[in-house]
mmCIF file of C-alpha atoms and ligand atoms in Angstrom:
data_model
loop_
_atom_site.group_PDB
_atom_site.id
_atom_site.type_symbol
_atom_site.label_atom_id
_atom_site.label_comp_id
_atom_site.label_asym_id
_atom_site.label_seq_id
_atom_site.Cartn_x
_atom_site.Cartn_y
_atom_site.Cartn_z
ATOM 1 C CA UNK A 64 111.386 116.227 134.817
ATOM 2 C CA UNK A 65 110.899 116.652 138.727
ATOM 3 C CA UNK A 66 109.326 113.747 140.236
ATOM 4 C CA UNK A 67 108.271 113.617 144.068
ATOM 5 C CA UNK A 68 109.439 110.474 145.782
ATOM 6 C CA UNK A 69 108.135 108.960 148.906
ATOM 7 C CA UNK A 70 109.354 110.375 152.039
ATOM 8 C CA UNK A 71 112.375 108.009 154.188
ATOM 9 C CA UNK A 72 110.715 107.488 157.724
ATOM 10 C CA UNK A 73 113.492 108.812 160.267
ATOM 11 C CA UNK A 74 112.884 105.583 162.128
ATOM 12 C CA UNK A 75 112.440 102.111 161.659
ATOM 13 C CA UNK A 76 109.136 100.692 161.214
ATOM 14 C CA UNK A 77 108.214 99.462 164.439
ATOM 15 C CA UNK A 78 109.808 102.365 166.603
ATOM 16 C CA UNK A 79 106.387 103.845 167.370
ATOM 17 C CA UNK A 80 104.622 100.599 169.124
ATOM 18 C CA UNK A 81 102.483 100.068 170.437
ATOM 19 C CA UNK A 82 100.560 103.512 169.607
ATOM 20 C CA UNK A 83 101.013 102.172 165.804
ATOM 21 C CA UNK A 84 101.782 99.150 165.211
ATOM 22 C CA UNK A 85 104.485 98.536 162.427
ATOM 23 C CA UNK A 86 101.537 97.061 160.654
ATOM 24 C CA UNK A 87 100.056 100.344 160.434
ATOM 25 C CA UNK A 88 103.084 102.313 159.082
ATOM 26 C CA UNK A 89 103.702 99.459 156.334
ATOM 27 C CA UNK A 90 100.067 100.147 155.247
ATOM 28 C CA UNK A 91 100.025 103.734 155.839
ATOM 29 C CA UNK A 92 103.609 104.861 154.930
ATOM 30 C CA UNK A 93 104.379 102.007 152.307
ATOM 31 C CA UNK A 94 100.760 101.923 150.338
ATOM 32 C CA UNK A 95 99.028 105.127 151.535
ATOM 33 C CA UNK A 96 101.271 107.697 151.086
ATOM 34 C CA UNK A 97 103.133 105.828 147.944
ATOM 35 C CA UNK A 98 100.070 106.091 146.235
ATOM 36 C CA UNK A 99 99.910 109.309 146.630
ATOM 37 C CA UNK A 100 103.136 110.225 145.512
ATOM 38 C CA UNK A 101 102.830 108.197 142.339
ATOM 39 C CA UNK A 102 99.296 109.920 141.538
ATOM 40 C CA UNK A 103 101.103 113.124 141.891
ATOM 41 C CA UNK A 104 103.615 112.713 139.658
ATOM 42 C CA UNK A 105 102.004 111.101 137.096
ATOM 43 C CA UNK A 106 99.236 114.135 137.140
ATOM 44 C CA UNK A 107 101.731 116.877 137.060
ATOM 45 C CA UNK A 108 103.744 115.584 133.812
ATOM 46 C CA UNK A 109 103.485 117.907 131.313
ATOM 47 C CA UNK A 110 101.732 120.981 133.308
ATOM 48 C CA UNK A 111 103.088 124.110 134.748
ATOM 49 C CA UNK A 112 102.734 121.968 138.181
ATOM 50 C CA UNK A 113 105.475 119.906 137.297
ATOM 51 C CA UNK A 114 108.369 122.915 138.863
ATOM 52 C CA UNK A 115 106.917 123.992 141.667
ATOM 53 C CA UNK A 116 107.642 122.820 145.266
ATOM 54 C CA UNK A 117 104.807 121.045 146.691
ATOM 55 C CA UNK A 118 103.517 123.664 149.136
ATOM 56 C CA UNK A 119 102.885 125.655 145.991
ATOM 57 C CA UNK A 120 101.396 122.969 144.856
ATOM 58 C CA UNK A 121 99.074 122.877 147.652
ATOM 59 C CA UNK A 122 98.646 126.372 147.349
ATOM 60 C CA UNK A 123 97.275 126.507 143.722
ATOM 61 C CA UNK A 124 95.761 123.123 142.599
ATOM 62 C CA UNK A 125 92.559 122.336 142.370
ATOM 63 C CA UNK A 126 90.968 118.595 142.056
ATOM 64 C CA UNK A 127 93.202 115.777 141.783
ATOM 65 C CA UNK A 128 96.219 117.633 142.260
ATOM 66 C CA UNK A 129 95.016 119.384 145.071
ATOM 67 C CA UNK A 130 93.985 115.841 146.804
ATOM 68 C CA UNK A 131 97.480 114.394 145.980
ATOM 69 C CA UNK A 132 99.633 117.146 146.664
ATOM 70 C CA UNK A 133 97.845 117.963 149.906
ATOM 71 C CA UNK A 134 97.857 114.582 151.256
ATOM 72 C CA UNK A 135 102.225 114.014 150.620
ATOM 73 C CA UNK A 136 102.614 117.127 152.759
ATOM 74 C CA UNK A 137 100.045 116.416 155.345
ATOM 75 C CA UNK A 138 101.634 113.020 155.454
ATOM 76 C CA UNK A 139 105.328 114.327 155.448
ATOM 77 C CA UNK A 140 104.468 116.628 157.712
ATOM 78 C CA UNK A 141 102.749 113.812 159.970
ATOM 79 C CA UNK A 142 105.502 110.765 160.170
ATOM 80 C CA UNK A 143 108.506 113.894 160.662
ATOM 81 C CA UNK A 144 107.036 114.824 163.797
ATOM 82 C CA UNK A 145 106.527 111.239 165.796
ATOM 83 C CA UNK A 146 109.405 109.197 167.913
ATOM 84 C CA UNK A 147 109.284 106.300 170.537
ATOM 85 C CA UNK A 148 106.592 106.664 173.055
ATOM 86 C CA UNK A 149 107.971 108.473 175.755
ATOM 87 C CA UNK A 150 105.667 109.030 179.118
ATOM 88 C CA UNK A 151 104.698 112.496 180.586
ATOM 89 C CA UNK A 152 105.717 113.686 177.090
ATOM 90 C CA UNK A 153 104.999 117.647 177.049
ATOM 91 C CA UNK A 154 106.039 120.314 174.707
ATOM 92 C CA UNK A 155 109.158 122.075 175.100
ATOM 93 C CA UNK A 156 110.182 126.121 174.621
ATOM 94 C CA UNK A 157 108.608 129.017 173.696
ATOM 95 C CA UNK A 158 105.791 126.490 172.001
ATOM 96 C CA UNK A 159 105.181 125.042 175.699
ATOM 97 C CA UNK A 160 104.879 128.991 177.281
ATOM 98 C CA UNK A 161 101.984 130.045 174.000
ATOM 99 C CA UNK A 162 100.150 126.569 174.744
ATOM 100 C CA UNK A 163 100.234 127.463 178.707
ATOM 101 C CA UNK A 164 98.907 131.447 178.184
ATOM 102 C CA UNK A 165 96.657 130.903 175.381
ATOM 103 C CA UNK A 166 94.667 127.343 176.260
ATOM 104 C CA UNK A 167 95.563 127.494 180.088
ATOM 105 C CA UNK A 168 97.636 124.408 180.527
ATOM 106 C CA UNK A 169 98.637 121.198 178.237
ATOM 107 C CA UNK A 170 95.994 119.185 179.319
ATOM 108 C CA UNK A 171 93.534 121.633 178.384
ATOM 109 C CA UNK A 172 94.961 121.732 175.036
ATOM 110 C CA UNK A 173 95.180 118.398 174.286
ATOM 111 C CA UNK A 174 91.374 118.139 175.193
ATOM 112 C CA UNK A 175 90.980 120.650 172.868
ATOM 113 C CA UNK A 176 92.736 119.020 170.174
ATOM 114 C CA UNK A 177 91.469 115.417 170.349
ATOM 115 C CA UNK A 178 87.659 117.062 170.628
ATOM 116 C CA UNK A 179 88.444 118.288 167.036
ATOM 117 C CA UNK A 180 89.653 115.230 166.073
ATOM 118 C CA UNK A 181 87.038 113.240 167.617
ATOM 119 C CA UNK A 182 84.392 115.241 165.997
ATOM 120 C CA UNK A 183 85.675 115.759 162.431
ATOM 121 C CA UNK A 184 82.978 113.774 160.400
ATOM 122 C CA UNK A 185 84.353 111.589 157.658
ATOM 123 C CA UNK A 186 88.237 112.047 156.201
ATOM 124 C CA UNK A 187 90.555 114.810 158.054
ATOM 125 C CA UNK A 188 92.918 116.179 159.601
ATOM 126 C CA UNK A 189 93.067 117.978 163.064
ATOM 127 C CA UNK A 190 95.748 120.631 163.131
ATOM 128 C CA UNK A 191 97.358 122.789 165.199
ATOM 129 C CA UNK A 192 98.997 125.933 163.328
ATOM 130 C CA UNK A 193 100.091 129.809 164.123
ATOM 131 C CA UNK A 194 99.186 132.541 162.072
ATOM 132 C CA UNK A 195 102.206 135.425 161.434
ATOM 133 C CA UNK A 196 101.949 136.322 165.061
ATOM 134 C CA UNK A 197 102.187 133.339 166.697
ATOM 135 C CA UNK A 198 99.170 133.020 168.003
ATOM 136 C CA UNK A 199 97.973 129.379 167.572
ATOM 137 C CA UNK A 200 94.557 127.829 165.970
ATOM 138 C CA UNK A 201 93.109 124.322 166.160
ATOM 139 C CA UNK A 202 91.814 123.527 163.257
ATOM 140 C CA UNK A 203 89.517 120.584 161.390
ATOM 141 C CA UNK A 204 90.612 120.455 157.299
ATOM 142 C CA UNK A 205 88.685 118.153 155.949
ATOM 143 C CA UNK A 206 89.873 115.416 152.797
ATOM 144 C CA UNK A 207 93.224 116.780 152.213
ATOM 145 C CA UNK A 208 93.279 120.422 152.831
ATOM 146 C CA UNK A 209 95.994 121.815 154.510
ATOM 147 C CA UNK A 210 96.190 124.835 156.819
ATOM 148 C CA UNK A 211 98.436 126.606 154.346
ATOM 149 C CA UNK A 212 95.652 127.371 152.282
ATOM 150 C CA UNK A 213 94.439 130.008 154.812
ATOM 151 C CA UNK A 214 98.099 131.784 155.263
ATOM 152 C CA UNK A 215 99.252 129.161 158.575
ATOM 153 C CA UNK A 216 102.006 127.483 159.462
ATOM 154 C CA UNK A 217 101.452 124.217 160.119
ATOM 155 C CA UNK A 218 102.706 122.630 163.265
ATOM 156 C CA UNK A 219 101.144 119.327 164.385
ATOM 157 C CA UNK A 220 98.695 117.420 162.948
ATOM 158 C CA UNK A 221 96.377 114.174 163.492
ATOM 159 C CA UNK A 222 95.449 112.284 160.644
ATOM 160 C CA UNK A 223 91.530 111.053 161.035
ATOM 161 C CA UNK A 224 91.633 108.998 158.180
ATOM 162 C CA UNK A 225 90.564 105.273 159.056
ATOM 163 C CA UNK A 226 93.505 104.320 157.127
ATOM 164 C CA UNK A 227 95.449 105.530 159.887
ATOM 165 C CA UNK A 228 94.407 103.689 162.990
ATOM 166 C CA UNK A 229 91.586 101.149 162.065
ATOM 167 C CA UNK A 230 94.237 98.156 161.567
ATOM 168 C CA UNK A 231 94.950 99.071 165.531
ATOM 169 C CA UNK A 232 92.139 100.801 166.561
ATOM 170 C CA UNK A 233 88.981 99.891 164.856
ATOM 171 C CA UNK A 234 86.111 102.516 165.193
ATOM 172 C CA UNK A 235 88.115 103.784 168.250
ATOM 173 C CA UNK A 236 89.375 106.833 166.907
ATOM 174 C CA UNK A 237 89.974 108.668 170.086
ATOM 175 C CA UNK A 238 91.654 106.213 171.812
ATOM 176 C CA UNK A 239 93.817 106.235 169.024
ATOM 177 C CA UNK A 240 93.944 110.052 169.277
ATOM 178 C CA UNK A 241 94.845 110.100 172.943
ATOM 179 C CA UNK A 242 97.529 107.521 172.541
ATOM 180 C CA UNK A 243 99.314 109.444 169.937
ATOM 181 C CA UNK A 244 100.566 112.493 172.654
ATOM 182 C CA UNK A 245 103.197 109.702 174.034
ATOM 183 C CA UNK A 246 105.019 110.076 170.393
ATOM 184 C CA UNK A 247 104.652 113.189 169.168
ATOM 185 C CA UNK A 248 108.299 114.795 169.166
ATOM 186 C CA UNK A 249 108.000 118.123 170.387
ATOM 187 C CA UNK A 250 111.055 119.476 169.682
ATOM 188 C CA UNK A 251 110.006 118.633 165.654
ATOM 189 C CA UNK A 252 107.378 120.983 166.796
ATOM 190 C CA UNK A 253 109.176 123.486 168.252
ATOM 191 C CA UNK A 254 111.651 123.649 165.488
ATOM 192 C CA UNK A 255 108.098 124.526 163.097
ATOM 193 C CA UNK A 256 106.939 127.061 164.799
ATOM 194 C CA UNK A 257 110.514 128.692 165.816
ATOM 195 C CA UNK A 258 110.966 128.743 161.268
ATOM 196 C CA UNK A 259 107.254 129.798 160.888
HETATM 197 MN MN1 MN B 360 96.791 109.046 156.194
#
């Protein structure tokens, strides 16, 4: 019987201070996310669930397994693409020339990006995605939808969940949001949408 296990951060707890603290990850990465992994598996026993990959998962699920499923591949998809802050950190390759032509610059981007994040009411995600042409979409997904539902790659995403910066942050959320462009590992994100 396949069983999902929780996904090994690619760095050490603390790496990513001070945007998150290595409180944050023990909460997020350690509880969180384990949670979720352990609801998932123990739903799936005995259903036609239990073989397929998780994006399939994501795909076809409704309910609980939908909710548990999507959040271990948001989540996956979310600690994979952070490293150490780095400053004037920008997106690299042909990911850096789409960002440029279709929002105008970075920084017009990211303001586009946090905005969604800012303004997602409740539990979310902010993502940015391309569809099979490679042109790219901001999008809010709400709870624990994921933008493969609607046929997109995902590329980078923001978790809006309190969970993930109130321990740091408080009711902040987009300081939080703005701090998180000095780890996000762009060639993680180049890689995605190069394989998309
Ligand atoms: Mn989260």
């Amino acid at each position: 019987m396949k069983k999902f296990e929780l996904l090994s951060l690619p760095y050490a707890a603390n790496v990513l201070e001070p945007v998150i603290s290595e409180k944050t990850i023990g909460f997020h990465h350690g509880k969180h996310l384990q949670g979720y992994v352990n609801n998932l598996n123990t739903a799936m026993e005995g259903t036609p669930f239990a073989d397929m990959e998780l994006t399939e998962i994501v795909k076809k699920a409704t309910g609980g397994m939908l909710n548990n499923a999507g959040q271990i591949l948001n989540h996956n998809l979310y600690f994979l693409q952070f490293n150490a802050p780095k400053n004037d950190n920008k997106p690299v390759g042909q990911l850096a020339e789409t960002i440029q032509s279709q929002f105008g610059s970075f920084e017009e981007f990211q303001k586009a990006f946090v905005q969604a994040g800012a303004t997602l009411f409740g539990s979310g995600w902010v993502w940015l995605s391309a569809d099979n042409e490679g042109k790219l979409v901001i999008s809010q997904e709400t709870n624990a939808a994921n933008p493969v539902q609607k046929g997109l790659t995902p590329l980078l995403t923001f978790d809006v969940w309190e969970h993930a910066y109130y321990l740091d942050y408080q009711n902040r959320r987009p300081d939080h949001l703005n701090a998180l462009w000095q780890i996000v590992d762009w060639n993680v994100i180049e890689g995605r949408y190069q394989n998309r």
